[in-house]
Short mmCIF file of N, CA and C in Angstrom, two decimals:
data_model
loop_
_atom_site.label_atom_id
_atom_site.label_comp_id
_atom_site.label_asym_id
_atom_site.label_seq_id
_atom_site.Cartn_x
_atom_site.Cartn_y
_atom_site.Cartn_z
N LEU A 1 107.03 -39.07 -52.79
CA LEU A 1 105.62 -38.70 -52.72
C LEU A 1 104.90 -39.18 -53.98
N VAL A 2 103.65 -39.57 -53.81
CA VAL A 2 102.80 -39.92 -54.94
C VAL A 2 101.49 -39.15 -54.81
N ASP A 3 100.84 -38.92 -55.95
CA ASP A 3 99.58 -38.19 -55.92
C ASP A 3 98.63 -38.76 -54.89
N GLY A 4 98.03 -37.85 -54.13
CA GLY A 4 97.08 -38.25 -53.10
C GLY A 4 97.67 -38.39 -51.72
N ASP A 5 99.01 -38.36 -51.61
CA ASP A 5 99.62 -38.44 -50.28
C ASP A 5 99.21 -37.23 -49.44
N GLU A 6 98.90 -37.48 -48.17
CA GLU A 6 98.57 -36.43 -47.21
C GLU A 6 99.17 -36.81 -45.88
N GLY A 7 99.44 -35.82 -45.06
CA GLY A 7 99.95 -36.14 -43.73
C GLY A 7 100.29 -34.90 -42.94
N ASN A 8 100.86 -35.14 -41.78
CA ASN A 8 101.29 -34.07 -40.87
C ASN A 8 102.73 -34.32 -40.48
N ILE A 9 103.46 -33.24 -40.30
CA ILE A 9 104.84 -33.30 -39.82
C ILE A 9 104.94 -32.39 -38.61
N ILE A 10 105.36 -32.94 -37.49
CA ILE A 10 105.52 -32.14 -36.27
C ILE A 10 107.00 -31.83 -36.11
N ILE A 11 107.31 -30.55 -35.94
CA ILE A 11 108.70 -30.09 -35.80
C ILE A 11 108.85 -29.44 -34.44
N THR A 12 109.78 -29.96 -33.65
CA THR A 12 110.06 -29.39 -32.33
C THR A 12 111.50 -28.92 -32.31
N GLN A 13 111.69 -27.65 -31.99
CA GLN A 13 113.04 -27.10 -31.88
C GLN A 13 113.76 -27.76 -30.70
N ASP A 14 115.06 -27.86 -30.80
CA ASP A 14 115.84 -28.37 -29.68
C ASP A 14 116.06 -27.26 -28.66
N ALA A 15 116.88 -27.51 -27.66
CA ALA A 15 117.11 -26.53 -26.59
C ALA A 15 117.81 -25.27 -27.09
N THR A 16 118.44 -25.34 -28.25
CA THR A 16 119.10 -24.16 -28.82
C THR A 16 118.11 -23.29 -29.57
N GLY A 17 117.19 -23.92 -30.33
CA GLY A 17 116.21 -23.18 -31.12
C GLY A 17 116.81 -22.63 -32.40
N SER A 18 116.02 -21.87 -33.12
CA SER A 18 116.41 -21.20 -34.37
C SER A 18 116.84 -22.17 -35.47
N ARG A 19 116.37 -23.41 -35.44
CA ARG A 19 116.67 -24.36 -36.51
C ARG A 19 115.77 -24.06 -37.70
N THR A 20 116.20 -24.45 -38.90
CA THR A 20 115.44 -24.20 -40.12
C THR A 20 115.04 -25.52 -40.76
N LEU A 21 114.18 -25.43 -41.75
CA LEU A 21 113.67 -26.60 -42.43
C LEU A 21 113.70 -26.36 -43.93
N THR A 22 114.21 -27.33 -44.68
CA THR A 22 114.20 -27.26 -46.14
C THR A 22 113.36 -28.41 -46.66
N ILE A 23 112.42 -28.09 -47.54
CA ILE A 23 111.53 -29.10 -48.09
C ILE A 23 111.69 -29.12 -49.61
N SER A 24 111.79 -30.33 -50.15
CA SER A 24 111.90 -30.50 -51.59
C SER A 24 110.88 -31.54 -52.02
N PRO A 25 110.12 -31.35 -53.06
CA PRO A 25 110.16 -30.21 -53.96
C PRO A 25 109.65 -28.95 -53.28
N THR A 26 110.01 -27.79 -53.85
CA THR A 26 109.58 -26.52 -53.28
C THR A 26 108.06 -26.51 -53.17
N PRO A 27 107.54 -26.33 -51.96
CA PRO A 27 106.09 -26.40 -51.77
C PRO A 27 105.37 -25.10 -52.12
N LYS A 28 104.07 -25.22 -52.29
CA LYS A 28 103.19 -24.05 -52.33
C LYS A 28 102.64 -23.94 -50.92
N VAL A 29 102.86 -22.79 -50.30
CA VAL A 29 102.52 -22.60 -48.89
C VAL A 29 101.30 -21.69 -48.78
N ILE A 30 100.41 -22.03 -47.84
CA ILE A 30 99.19 -21.26 -47.65
C ILE A 30 99.49 -19.77 -47.51
N ASN A 31 98.58 -18.95 -48.01
CA ASN A 31 98.68 -17.49 -47.97
C ASN A 31 99.85 -16.95 -48.77
N GLY A 32 100.21 -17.64 -49.85
CA GLY A 32 101.23 -17.13 -50.76
C GLY A 32 102.61 -17.03 -50.15
N GLY A 33 102.99 -18.01 -49.36
CA GLY A 33 104.28 -17.98 -48.67
C GLY A 33 105.50 -18.09 -49.56
N GLY A 34 105.31 -18.21 -50.87
CA GLY A 34 106.45 -18.28 -51.78
C GLY A 34 107.35 -19.47 -51.51
N GLY A 35 106.78 -20.54 -50.96
CA GLY A 35 107.56 -21.73 -50.67
C GLY A 35 108.34 -21.65 -49.38
N VAL A 36 108.23 -20.54 -48.66
CA VAL A 36 108.99 -20.36 -47.44
C VAL A 36 108.13 -20.70 -46.24
N ILE A 37 108.70 -21.52 -45.35
CA ILE A 37 108.03 -21.87 -44.11
C ILE A 37 108.90 -21.33 -42.98
N THR A 38 108.38 -20.37 -42.24
CA THR A 38 109.13 -19.78 -41.14
C THR A 38 108.70 -20.46 -39.85
N LEU A 39 109.61 -21.25 -39.29
CA LEU A 39 109.31 -21.96 -38.05
C LEU A 39 109.42 -21.02 -36.86
N THR A 40 108.75 -21.39 -35.77
CA THR A 40 108.94 -20.68 -34.51
C THR A 40 110.36 -20.98 -34.05
N GLY A 41 111.14 -19.96 -33.75
CA GLY A 41 112.56 -20.13 -33.44
C GLY A 41 112.87 -20.33 -31.97
N THR A 42 111.87 -20.21 -31.12
CA THR A 42 112.07 -20.34 -29.68
C THR A 42 112.50 -21.76 -29.32
N ALA A 43 113.44 -21.87 -28.39
CA ALA A 43 113.89 -23.19 -27.93
C ALA A 43 112.69 -24.02 -27.48
N ASN A 44 112.68 -25.30 -27.87
CA ASN A 44 111.66 -26.28 -27.49
C ASN A 44 110.26 -25.99 -28.02
N SER A 45 110.11 -25.05 -28.96
CA SER A 45 108.79 -24.76 -29.53
C SER A 45 108.40 -25.84 -30.54
N THR A 46 107.09 -25.98 -30.77
CA THR A 46 106.58 -27.00 -31.68
C THR A 46 105.66 -26.37 -32.72
N ASP A 47 105.90 -26.71 -33.98
CA ASP A 47 105.06 -26.30 -35.10
C ASP A 47 104.57 -27.58 -35.79
N MET A 48 103.47 -27.48 -36.56
CA MET A 48 102.99 -28.64 -37.30
C MET A 48 102.65 -28.24 -38.73
N LEU A 49 103.16 -29.02 -39.68
CA LEU A 49 102.86 -28.83 -41.09
C LEU A 49 101.86 -29.90 -41.51
N SER A 50 100.87 -29.51 -42.29
CA SER A 50 99.94 -30.45 -42.90
C SER A 50 100.16 -30.34 -44.41
N TYR A 51 100.25 -31.48 -45.08
CA TYR A 51 100.55 -31.42 -46.51
C TYR A 51 99.65 -32.34 -47.32
N THR A 52 99.51 -31.96 -48.59
CA THR A 52 98.84 -32.77 -49.61
C THR A 52 99.70 -32.70 -50.86
N TYR A 53 99.91 -33.84 -51.50
CA TYR A 53 100.66 -33.88 -52.75
C TYR A 53 99.68 -34.21 -53.87
N SER A 54 99.59 -33.32 -54.86
CA SER A 54 98.64 -33.49 -55.96
C SER A 54 99.21 -32.92 -57.25
N ASN A 55 99.16 -33.71 -58.30
CA ASN A 55 99.64 -33.26 -59.62
C ASN A 55 101.04 -32.69 -59.55
N SER A 56 101.93 -33.36 -58.86
CA SER A 56 103.34 -33.00 -58.72
C SER A 56 103.56 -31.70 -57.95
N VAL A 57 102.59 -31.27 -57.18
CA VAL A 57 102.72 -30.06 -56.36
C VAL A 57 102.51 -30.44 -54.90
N LEU A 58 103.39 -29.95 -54.02
CA LEU A 58 103.29 -30.16 -52.59
C LEU A 58 102.64 -28.92 -51.97
N TYR A 59 101.43 -29.09 -51.43
CA TYR A 59 100.69 -28.00 -50.80
C TYR A 59 100.84 -28.13 -49.28
N ILE A 60 101.17 -27.01 -48.62
CA ILE A 60 101.40 -27.04 -47.18
C ILE A 60 100.62 -25.93 -46.47
N THR A 61 99.99 -26.29 -45.36
CA THR A 61 99.48 -25.34 -44.40
C THR A 61 100.22 -25.61 -43.10
N TYR A 62 100.33 -24.60 -42.26
CA TYR A 62 101.04 -24.87 -41.01
C TYR A 62 100.55 -24.02 -39.86
N GLY A 63 100.68 -24.61 -38.69
CA GLY A 63 100.35 -23.93 -37.44
C GLY A 63 101.64 -23.75 -36.66
N LYS A 64 101.72 -22.63 -35.98
CA LYS A 64 102.96 -22.30 -35.28
C LYS A 64 102.77 -22.23 -33.78
N ASN A 65 103.82 -22.59 -33.08
CA ASN A 65 103.96 -22.38 -31.64
C ASN A 65 102.84 -23.05 -30.83
N TYR A 66 102.67 -24.35 -31.06
CA TYR A 66 101.72 -25.10 -30.25
C TYR A 66 102.24 -25.15 -28.81
N SER A 67 101.33 -24.98 -27.87
CA SER A 67 101.74 -25.04 -26.47
C SER A 67 100.67 -25.70 -25.63
#
């Protein structure tokens, strides 16, 4: 990542579900998430992360359970 990078990451659970995601460097997550992103665990569910990288900090907002 370099300063100014922005983008979206779409995460879709497989048929088993309950998969987790690890992001490095530890992000700052909207609403004080303490760097933790809790994905929707339902099989075949889809979440989307939007990120901005600025001054060596990865900022993330996310939407859950798109249908």
